[in-house]
Every structure is written in C-alpha cells, then in structure tokens.
Amino acid sequence: MMNSQEKAKALIEAFHYVQKFKDRIMVIKYGGNAMIAEKIKESVFDDISLLKQLGQKIVFVHGGGPFIDRRLHEAGIPKVVRNGLRVTDAKTLEIVGAIFKEINRECVERFQRRLIAARDATPGLLLTKITDDALGYVGDIIGVNYQLLLNLLDQGMIPVVSSLGATAEGRMTNINADTAAVEIAISLQAAKLTILTNVDGVFLGDTLISHMNTRDIQTGIEKGTITGGMIPKLMACSRAVAQEVAKAHLINGTSEHALLLELFTESGIGTEVVKS
C-alpha cells in the first residue's frame, strides 16, 4: 500500500506523461489472451477510456485468434498456418468475418458503456491484394484510408478496426492483426504503437530487455537470441519505427492496467523499440 507521499509522487509522474502525449495519436493492437478473461478485458477498456479522457487520440485495432480457432474447431475445420499466417479458404473467411463483426461490436459497446464515443472503422479502410494463392484469402496491405481515421479522431471518437481488408475488386481478405496495426500507425505517423502480447516483453536469458533499437533486433535474430513468436512481433515494431512511428512497445496485455503502467511511469513495462 502506497503512503500519501508515494501517491503524490506517482500522480506528478503521471501528469508529466499526460502532458507529453496529449493530442497525439496512439495505435493499440488488442488480441490474444488479453481478449479472454473478463477481468483483463475490463482493465484494457478502463485504461484506454482513461487515456482518451486525458486527451490521447487512440486507434484501436483488434484480432481474434482464440475465438476464430474455437469456431473453426466447432465447425470441424482444421487450422492451417503457413509462414505464421492463417491459411484462409472461403469457409474460414466467412467465419473470420463473422467473429470480427461480433468482436468489433462488443468493443464499441464497451467503450460506449464508459461514455467514450467509438465506431467501427473497418469498412473501406484497408486496401489489399492477394499475392500468395497458397494462403487463400489473405491480403497484403497496399493502401490505408487514413483520412477516415483522422476524421473520426477529429470527431472525438475511437476508431475500432478489425484486421480485415478488401481488394480493389471488393473481395474481403484476412490480415494479420499486428501487420494491420503497423500499417495504420505508419499511415498516421503515430506517436506510439503498442502491441498487447501474452508475455512481459523480450527476454535474453532471464533478463527482460526494456529498450531495443532496430539494429539490436536484426542482430538478435541473426545470432539466434531472438526466436519464435517474438521475431514477427519485433519485425513489425522495427518496420513501424523505421517508417517514422516515434516508438513501438510490446507489453503483456494479460497484466492489469498494463497500458497505464507502460505510459505513465518512468520505468515503464515491456520492451520499447526505437529507430537505430
């Protein structure tokens, strides 16, 4: 339990960061296990609602992997992954689209219950093309209608984006949610991209690495000290900051109030990525 002096110090520290990020754009990617436990979901939406009330402009991008996996299993459709991407045939795409519609509506309603204006910003946002037929209806992003997002932000809303796109011919496509968040952050030249993960950040051995630059990431991958699922997430962060997003963060979305701790404390949490 903090005493009065510690509480005052924490408030002063937080005020500094509130002023620093007021009216700047932050893109938050929400997915994985942070979407499952009700207590954690409430924490995420409480944090974002507070950030919005403190003047932060937020674009909220969600995935839905755990729910898609469950629905596919119920339908007797095997999950097939190739190069880290879900192979998406027509039936899988139908399920993905239905799940994302449900999740997006729930996210908007959760913000609205907190008196925060929010709207589905998915339709017409991400222009894609299909470049690998073996992946089915998986889209590569070739354009972002960022003016749509800016208009909603100027109206005081939180745009809620499902990781779906459409081809020039109007065909819906499935997109990796981290990739969608990165390309949106780049298009907006966001002050910060935050990706909620299932781990505390990047570890070398037992040591959490709180700060990395793009050169560190490339070296770690080449030496084999960065492996597995951290590679695509760190590569996503590298791309963002290389394209003038000021900072990118990987934080554990399953920890209560992770967003507030990352943003409003001197030590922060997770792993911060900046340009070399």
GROMACS .gro file of C-alpha atoms in nm:
model
  276
    1MET     CA    1   0.000   0.000   0.000
    2MET     CA    2   0.143   0.340  -0.100
    3ASN     CA    3   0.166   0.616   0.158
    4SER     CA    4   0.050   0.972   0.083
    5GLN     CA    5   0.389   1.090  -0.042
    6GLU     CA    6   0.425   0.794  -0.277
    7LYS     CA    7   0.076   0.855  -0.416
    8ALA     CA    8   0.158   1.222  -0.475
    9LYS     CA    9   0.483   1.130  -0.649
   10ALA     CA   10   0.302   0.881  -0.873
   11LEU     CA   11   0.041   1.142  -0.969
   12ILE     CA   12   0.307   1.401  -1.054
   13GLU     CA   13   0.497   1.145  -1.261
   14ALA     CA   14   0.177   1.052  -1.446
   15PHE     CA   15   0.090   1.419  -1.509
   16HIS     CA   16   0.420   1.466  -1.692
   17TYR     CA   17   0.334   1.189  -1.934
   18VAL     CA   18  -0.026   1.304  -1.973
   19GLN     CA   19   0.101   1.639  -2.097
   20LYS     CA   20   0.363   1.477  -2.319
   21PHE     CA   21   0.114   1.261  -2.511
   22LYS     CA   22  -0.194   1.482  -2.511
   23ASP     CA   23  -0.349   1.518  -2.859
   24ARG     CA   24  -0.102   1.271  -3.009
   25ILE     CA   25  -0.205   0.953  -3.187
   26MET     CA   26  -0.153   0.610  -3.034
   27VAL     CA   27  -0.236   0.286  -3.215
   28ILE     CA   28  -0.316  -0.006  -2.985
   29LYS     CA   29  -0.331  -0.365  -3.109
   30TYR     CA   30  -0.553  -0.583  -2.891
   31GLY     CA   31  -0.560  -0.959  -2.923
   32GLY     CA   32  -0.454  -1.296  -2.789
   33ASN     CA   33  -0.518  -1.393  -2.429
   34ALA     CA   34  -0.597  -1.032  -2.333
   35MET     CA   35  -0.931  -1.087  -2.507
   36ILE     CA   36  -1.038  -1.387  -2.296
   37ALA     CA   37  -1.051  -1.316  -1.920
   38GLU     CA   38  -1.327  -1.071  -1.830
   39LYS     CA   39  -1.118  -0.903  -1.559
   40ILE     CA   40  -0.839  -0.830  -1.806
   41LYS     CA   41  -1.082  -0.710  -2.073
   42GLU     CA   42  -1.231  -0.465  -1.824
   43SER     CA   43  -0.882  -0.343  -1.735
   44VAL     CA   44  -0.788  -0.284  -2.101
   45PHE     CA   45  -1.103  -0.086  -2.176
   46ASP     CA   46  -1.078   0.110  -1.850
   47ASP     CA   47  -0.719   0.207  -1.934
   48ILE     CA   48  -0.799   0.314  -2.288
   49SER     CA   49  -1.105   0.510  -2.178
   50LEU     CA   50  -0.893   0.697  -1.924
   51LEU     CA   51  -0.628   0.770  -2.186
   52LYS     CA   52  -0.898   0.907  -2.414
   53GLN     CA   53  -1.037   1.129  -2.139
   54LEU     CA   54  -0.685   1.258  -2.073
   55GLY     CA   55  -0.654   1.377  -2.433
   56GLN     CA   56  -0.489   1.085  -2.611
   57LYS     CA   57  -0.610   1.012  -2.965
   58ILE     CA   58  -0.646   0.636  -2.994
   59VAL     CA   59  -0.696   0.397  -3.283
   60PHE     CA   60  -0.792   0.051  -3.158
   61VAL     CA   61  -0.704  -0.249  -3.378
   62HIS     CA   62  -0.819  -0.595  -3.274
   63GLY     CA   63  -0.752  -0.951  -3.375
   64GLY     CA   64  -0.949  -1.254  -3.265
   65GLY     CA   65  -0.735  -1.565  -3.298
   66PRO     CA   66  -0.862  -1.758  -2.993
   67PHE     CA   67  -1.227  -1.712  -3.092
   68ILE     CA   68  -1.163  -1.799  -3.457
   69ASP     CA   69  -0.976  -2.114  -3.352
   70ARG     CA   70  -1.269  -2.219  -3.133
   71ARG     CA   71  -1.530  -2.157  -3.403
   72LEU     CA   72  -1.325  -2.343  -3.664
   73HIS     CA   73  -1.289  -2.637  -3.426
   74GLU     CA   74  -1.665  -2.641  -3.367
   75ALA     CA   75  -1.719  -2.639  -3.744
   76GLY     CA   76  -1.473  -2.924  -3.794
   77ILE     CA   77  -1.235  -2.706  -3.998
   78PRO     CA   78  -0.864  -2.763  -3.926
   79LYS     CA   79  -0.644  -2.464  -3.851
   80VAL     CA   80  -0.366  -2.440  -4.108
   81VAL     CA   81  -0.079  -2.193  -4.064
   82ARG     CA   82   0.185  -2.116  -4.324
   83ASN     CA   83   0.476  -1.880  -4.251
   84GLY     CA   84   0.294  -1.757  -3.943
   85LEU     CA   85  -0.025  -1.670  -4.133
   86ARG     CA   86  -0.360  -1.845  -4.116
   87VAL     CA   87  -0.446  -2.015  -4.446
   88THR     CA   88  -0.790  -1.872  -4.524
   89ASP     CA   89  -1.022  -2.057  -4.758
   90ALA     CA   90  -1.374  -1.934  -4.834
   91LYS     CA   91  -1.537  -2.107  -4.534
   92THR     CA   92  -1.265  -1.989  -4.297
   93LEU     CA   93  -1.301  -1.635  -4.428
   94GLU     CA   94  -1.675  -1.649  -4.364
   95ILE     CA   95  -1.609  -1.749  -4.001
   96VAL     CA   96  -1.335  -1.486  -3.959
   97GLY     CA   97  -1.567  -1.216  -4.089
   98ALA     CA   98  -1.849  -1.320  -3.855
   99ILE     CA   99  -1.619  -1.337  -3.550
  100PHE     CA  100  -1.464  -0.998  -3.623
  101LYS     CA  101  -1.808  -0.841  -3.661
  102GLU     CA  102  -1.902  -0.974  -3.316
  103ILE     CA  103  -1.576  -0.860  -3.154
  104ASN     CA  104  -1.589  -0.515  -3.312
  105ARG     CA  105  -1.945  -0.460  -3.193
  106GLU     CA  106  -1.851  -0.573  -2.841
  107CYS     CA  107  -1.551  -0.336  -2.834
  108VAL     CA  108  -1.761  -0.040  -2.945
  109GLU     CA  109  -2.023  -0.122  -2.681
  110ARG     CA  110  -1.760  -0.150  -2.407
  111PHE     CA  111  -1.632   0.199  -2.490
  112GLN     CA  112  -1.982   0.338  -2.509
  113ARG     CA  113  -2.066   0.198  -2.165
  114ARG     CA  114  -1.776   0.408  -2.040
  115LEU     CA  115  -1.922   0.715  -2.216
  116ILE     CA  116  -1.649   0.704  -2.483
  117ALA     CA  117  -1.760   0.756  -2.843
  118ALA     CA  118  -1.639   0.475  -3.070
  119ARG     CA  119  -1.722   0.345  -3.415
  120ASP     CA  120  -1.637   0.053  -3.642
  121ALA     CA  121  -1.382   0.192  -3.888
  122THR     CA  122  -1.316  -0.131  -4.078
  123PRO     CA  123  -1.519  -0.084  -4.400
  124GLY     CA  124  -1.317   0.091  -4.668
  125LEU     CA  125  -1.006   0.133  -4.454
  126LEU     CA  126  -0.751  -0.122  -4.575
  127LEU     CA  127  -0.694  -0.184  -4.944
  128THR     CA  128  -0.528  -0.520  -5.004
  129LYS     CA  129  -0.414  -0.755  -5.273
  130ILE     CA  130  -0.374  -1.133  -5.269
  131THR     CA  131  -0.014  -1.221  -5.352
  132ASP     CA  132   0.015  -1.582  -5.235
  133ASP     CA  133  -0.257  -1.817  -5.359
  134ALA     CA  134  -0.140  -2.087  -5.117
  135LEU     CA  135  -0.264  -1.866  -4.831
  136GLY     CA  136  -0.611  -1.827  -4.982
  137TYR     CA  137  -0.789  -1.503  -4.899
  138VAL     CA  138  -0.503  -1.345  -4.705
  139GLY     CA  139  -0.438  -0.985  -4.805
  140ASP     CA  140  -0.124  -0.775  -4.826
  141ILE     CA  141  -0.197  -0.413  -4.740
  142ILE     CA  142  -0.130  -0.175  -5.029
  143GLY     CA  143  -0.319   0.128  -4.904
  144VAL     CA  144  -0.469   0.278  -4.586
  145ASN     CA  145  -0.756   0.528  -4.597
  146TYR     CA  146  -0.604   0.721  -4.308
  147GLN     CA  147  -0.829   1.022  -4.369
  148LEU     CA  148  -1.120   0.810  -4.250
  149LEU     CA  149  -0.938   0.759  -3.921
  150LEU     CA  150  -0.838   1.124  -3.889
  151ASN     CA  151  -1.198   1.231  -3.943
  152LEU     CA  152  -1.319   1.003  -3.663
  153LEU     CA  153  -1.039   1.116  -3.432
  154ASP     CA  154  -1.125   1.482  -3.501
  155GLN     CA  155  -1.485   1.400  -3.404
  156GLY     CA  156  -1.361   1.276  -3.068
  157MET     CA  157  -1.414   0.908  -3.146
  158ILE     CA  158  -1.206   0.595  -3.104
  159PRO     CA  159  -1.195   0.412  -3.440
  160VAL     CA  160  -1.226   0.037  -3.380
  161VAL     CA  161  -1.063  -0.162  -3.660
  162SER     CA  162  -1.096  -0.532  -3.736
  163SER     CA  163  -0.798  -0.683  -3.919
  164LEU     CA  164  -0.988  -0.727  -4.244
  165GLY     CA  165  -0.932  -0.563  -4.580
  166ALA     CA  166  -1.072  -0.567  -4.928
  167THR     CA  167  -0.922  -0.598  -5.274
  168ALA     CA  168  -0.982  -0.345  -5.549
  169GLU     CA  169  -1.250  -0.585  -5.676
  170GLY     CA  170  -1.427  -0.574  -5.339
  171ARG     CA  171  -1.325  -0.920  -5.215
  172MET     CA  172  -1.284  -0.938  -4.835
  173THR     CA  173  -0.943  -1.051  -4.714
  174ASN     CA  174  -0.798  -1.166  -4.384
  175ILE     CA  175  -0.499  -0.968  -4.250
  176ASN     CA  176  -0.254  -1.037  -3.968
  177ALA     CA  177  -0.362  -0.801  -3.688
  178ASP     CA  178  -0.006  -0.693  -3.599
  179THR     CA  179   0.054  -0.605  -3.964
  180ALA     CA  180  -0.269  -0.407  -3.981
  181ALA     CA  181  -0.177  -0.210  -3.668
  182VAL     CA  182   0.171  -0.135  -3.804
  183GLU     CA  183   0.050  -0.009  -4.142
  184ILE     CA  184  -0.219   0.205  -3.977
  185ALA     CA  185   0.038   0.354  -3.736
  186ILE     CA  186   0.272   0.432  -4.027
  187SER     CA  187  -0.004   0.595  -4.230
  188LEU     CA  188  -0.091   0.821  -3.935
  189GLN     CA  189   0.272   0.884  -3.833
  190ALA     CA  190   0.159   0.787  -3.485
  191ALA     CA  191   0.348   0.889  -3.175
  192LYS     CA  192   0.325   0.534  -3.042
  193LEU     CA  193   0.232   0.182  -3.147
  194THR     CA  194   0.154  -0.055  -2.861
  195ILE     CA  195   0.108  -0.426  -2.924
  196LEU     CA  196  -0.050  -0.624  -2.642
  197THR     CA  197   0.113  -0.968  -2.624
  198ASN     CA  198   0.094  -1.270  -2.393
  199VAL     CA  199   0.443  -1.221  -2.245
  200ASP     CA  200   0.619  -0.949  -2.048
  201GLY     CA  201   0.843  -0.843  -2.336
  202VAL     CA  202   1.168  -0.957  -2.495
  203PHE     CA  203   1.399  -1.167  -2.278
  204LEU     CA  204   1.764  -1.256  -2.327
  205GLY     CA  205   1.800  -1.547  -2.089
  206ASP     CA  206   1.616  -1.441  -1.775
  207THR     CA  207   1.667  -1.070  -1.834
  208LEU     CA  208   1.387  -0.852  -1.966
  209ILE     CA  209   1.518  -0.613  -2.232
  210SER     CA  210   1.332  -0.288  -2.172
  211HIS     CA  211   1.480  -0.093  -2.466
  212MET     CA  212   1.586  -0.204  -2.814
  213ASN     CA  213   1.659  -0.036  -3.144
  214THR     CA  214   1.616  -0.177  -3.492
  215ARG     CA  215   1.984  -0.273  -3.512
  216ASP     CA  216   1.958  -0.470  -3.186
  217ILE     CA  217   1.661  -0.662  -3.327
  218GLN     CA  218   1.836  -0.753  -3.652
  219THR     CA  219   2.148  -0.864  -3.462
  220GLY     CA  220   1.941  -1.071  -3.217
  221ILE     CA  221   1.761  -1.252  -3.497
  222GLU     CA  222   2.086  -1.321  -3.684
  223LYS     CA  223   2.255  -1.455  -3.367
  224GLY     CA  224   1.954  -1.663  -3.268
  225THR     CA  225   1.898  -1.484  -2.936
  226ILE     CA  226   1.556  -1.368  -3.060
  227THR     CA  227   1.345  -1.664  -3.166
  228GLY     CA  228   0.996  -1.799  -3.217
  229GLY     CA  229   0.691  -1.578  -3.196
  230MET     CA  230   0.894  -1.275  -3.092
  231ILE     CA  231   1.053  -1.250  -3.438
  232PRO     CA  232   0.740  -1.137  -3.631
  233LYS     CA  233   0.630  -0.903  -3.350
  234LEU     CA  234   0.971  -0.735  -3.328
  235MET     CA  235   0.998  -0.715  -3.705
  236ALA     CA  236   0.659  -0.543  -3.704
  237CYS     CA  237   0.785  -0.294  -3.446
  238SER     CA  238   1.104  -0.240  -3.649
  239ARG     CA  239   0.906  -0.160  -3.961
  240ALA     CA  240   0.691   0.088  -3.771
  241VAL     CA  241   0.975   0.288  -3.622
  242ALA     CA  242   1.179   0.269  -3.945
  243GLN     CA  243   0.883   0.443  -4.113
  244GLU     CA  244   0.875   0.730  -3.859
  245VAL     CA  245   0.640   0.598  -3.594
  246ALA     CA  246   0.814   0.751  -3.292
  247LYS     CA  247   0.808   0.445  -3.065
  248ALA     CA  248   0.670   0.092  -3.056
  249HIS     CA  249   0.606  -0.117  -2.746
  250LEU     CA  250   0.544  -0.483  -2.671
  251ILE     CA  251   0.367  -0.523  -2.338
  252ASN     CA  252   0.188  -0.802  -2.157
  253GLY     CA  253  -0.179  -0.742  -2.222
  254THR     CA  254  -0.277  -1.002  -1.962
  255SER     CA  255  -0.143  -0.783  -1.676
  256GLU     CA  256  -0.394  -0.549  -1.517
  257HIS     CA  257  -0.359  -0.184  -1.620
  258ALA     CA  258  -0.057  -0.263  -1.836
  259LEU     CA  259  -0.126   0.032  -2.067
  260LEU     CA  260  -0.125   0.284  -1.784
  261LEU     CA  261   0.190   0.140  -1.630
  262GLU     CA  262   0.369   0.145  -1.965
  263LEU     CA  263   0.271   0.501  -2.049
  264PHE     CA  264   0.261   0.684  -1.719
  265THR     CA  265   0.556   0.555  -1.520
  266GLU     CA  266   0.923   0.638  -1.551
  267SER     CA  267   1.036   0.274  -1.556
  268GLY     CA  268   0.750   0.155  -1.778
  269ILE     CA  269   0.696  -0.212  -1.856
  270GLY     CA  270   0.755  -0.439  -2.152
  271THR     CA  271   1.002  -0.375  -2.434
  272GLU     CA  272   1.030  -0.040  -2.612
  273VAL     CA  273   1.154  -0.030  -2.972
  274VAL     CA  274   1.301   0.280  -3.134
  275LYS     CA  275   1.483   0.357  -3.456
  276SER     CA  276   1.858   0.292  -3.464
   0.00000   0.00000   0.00000
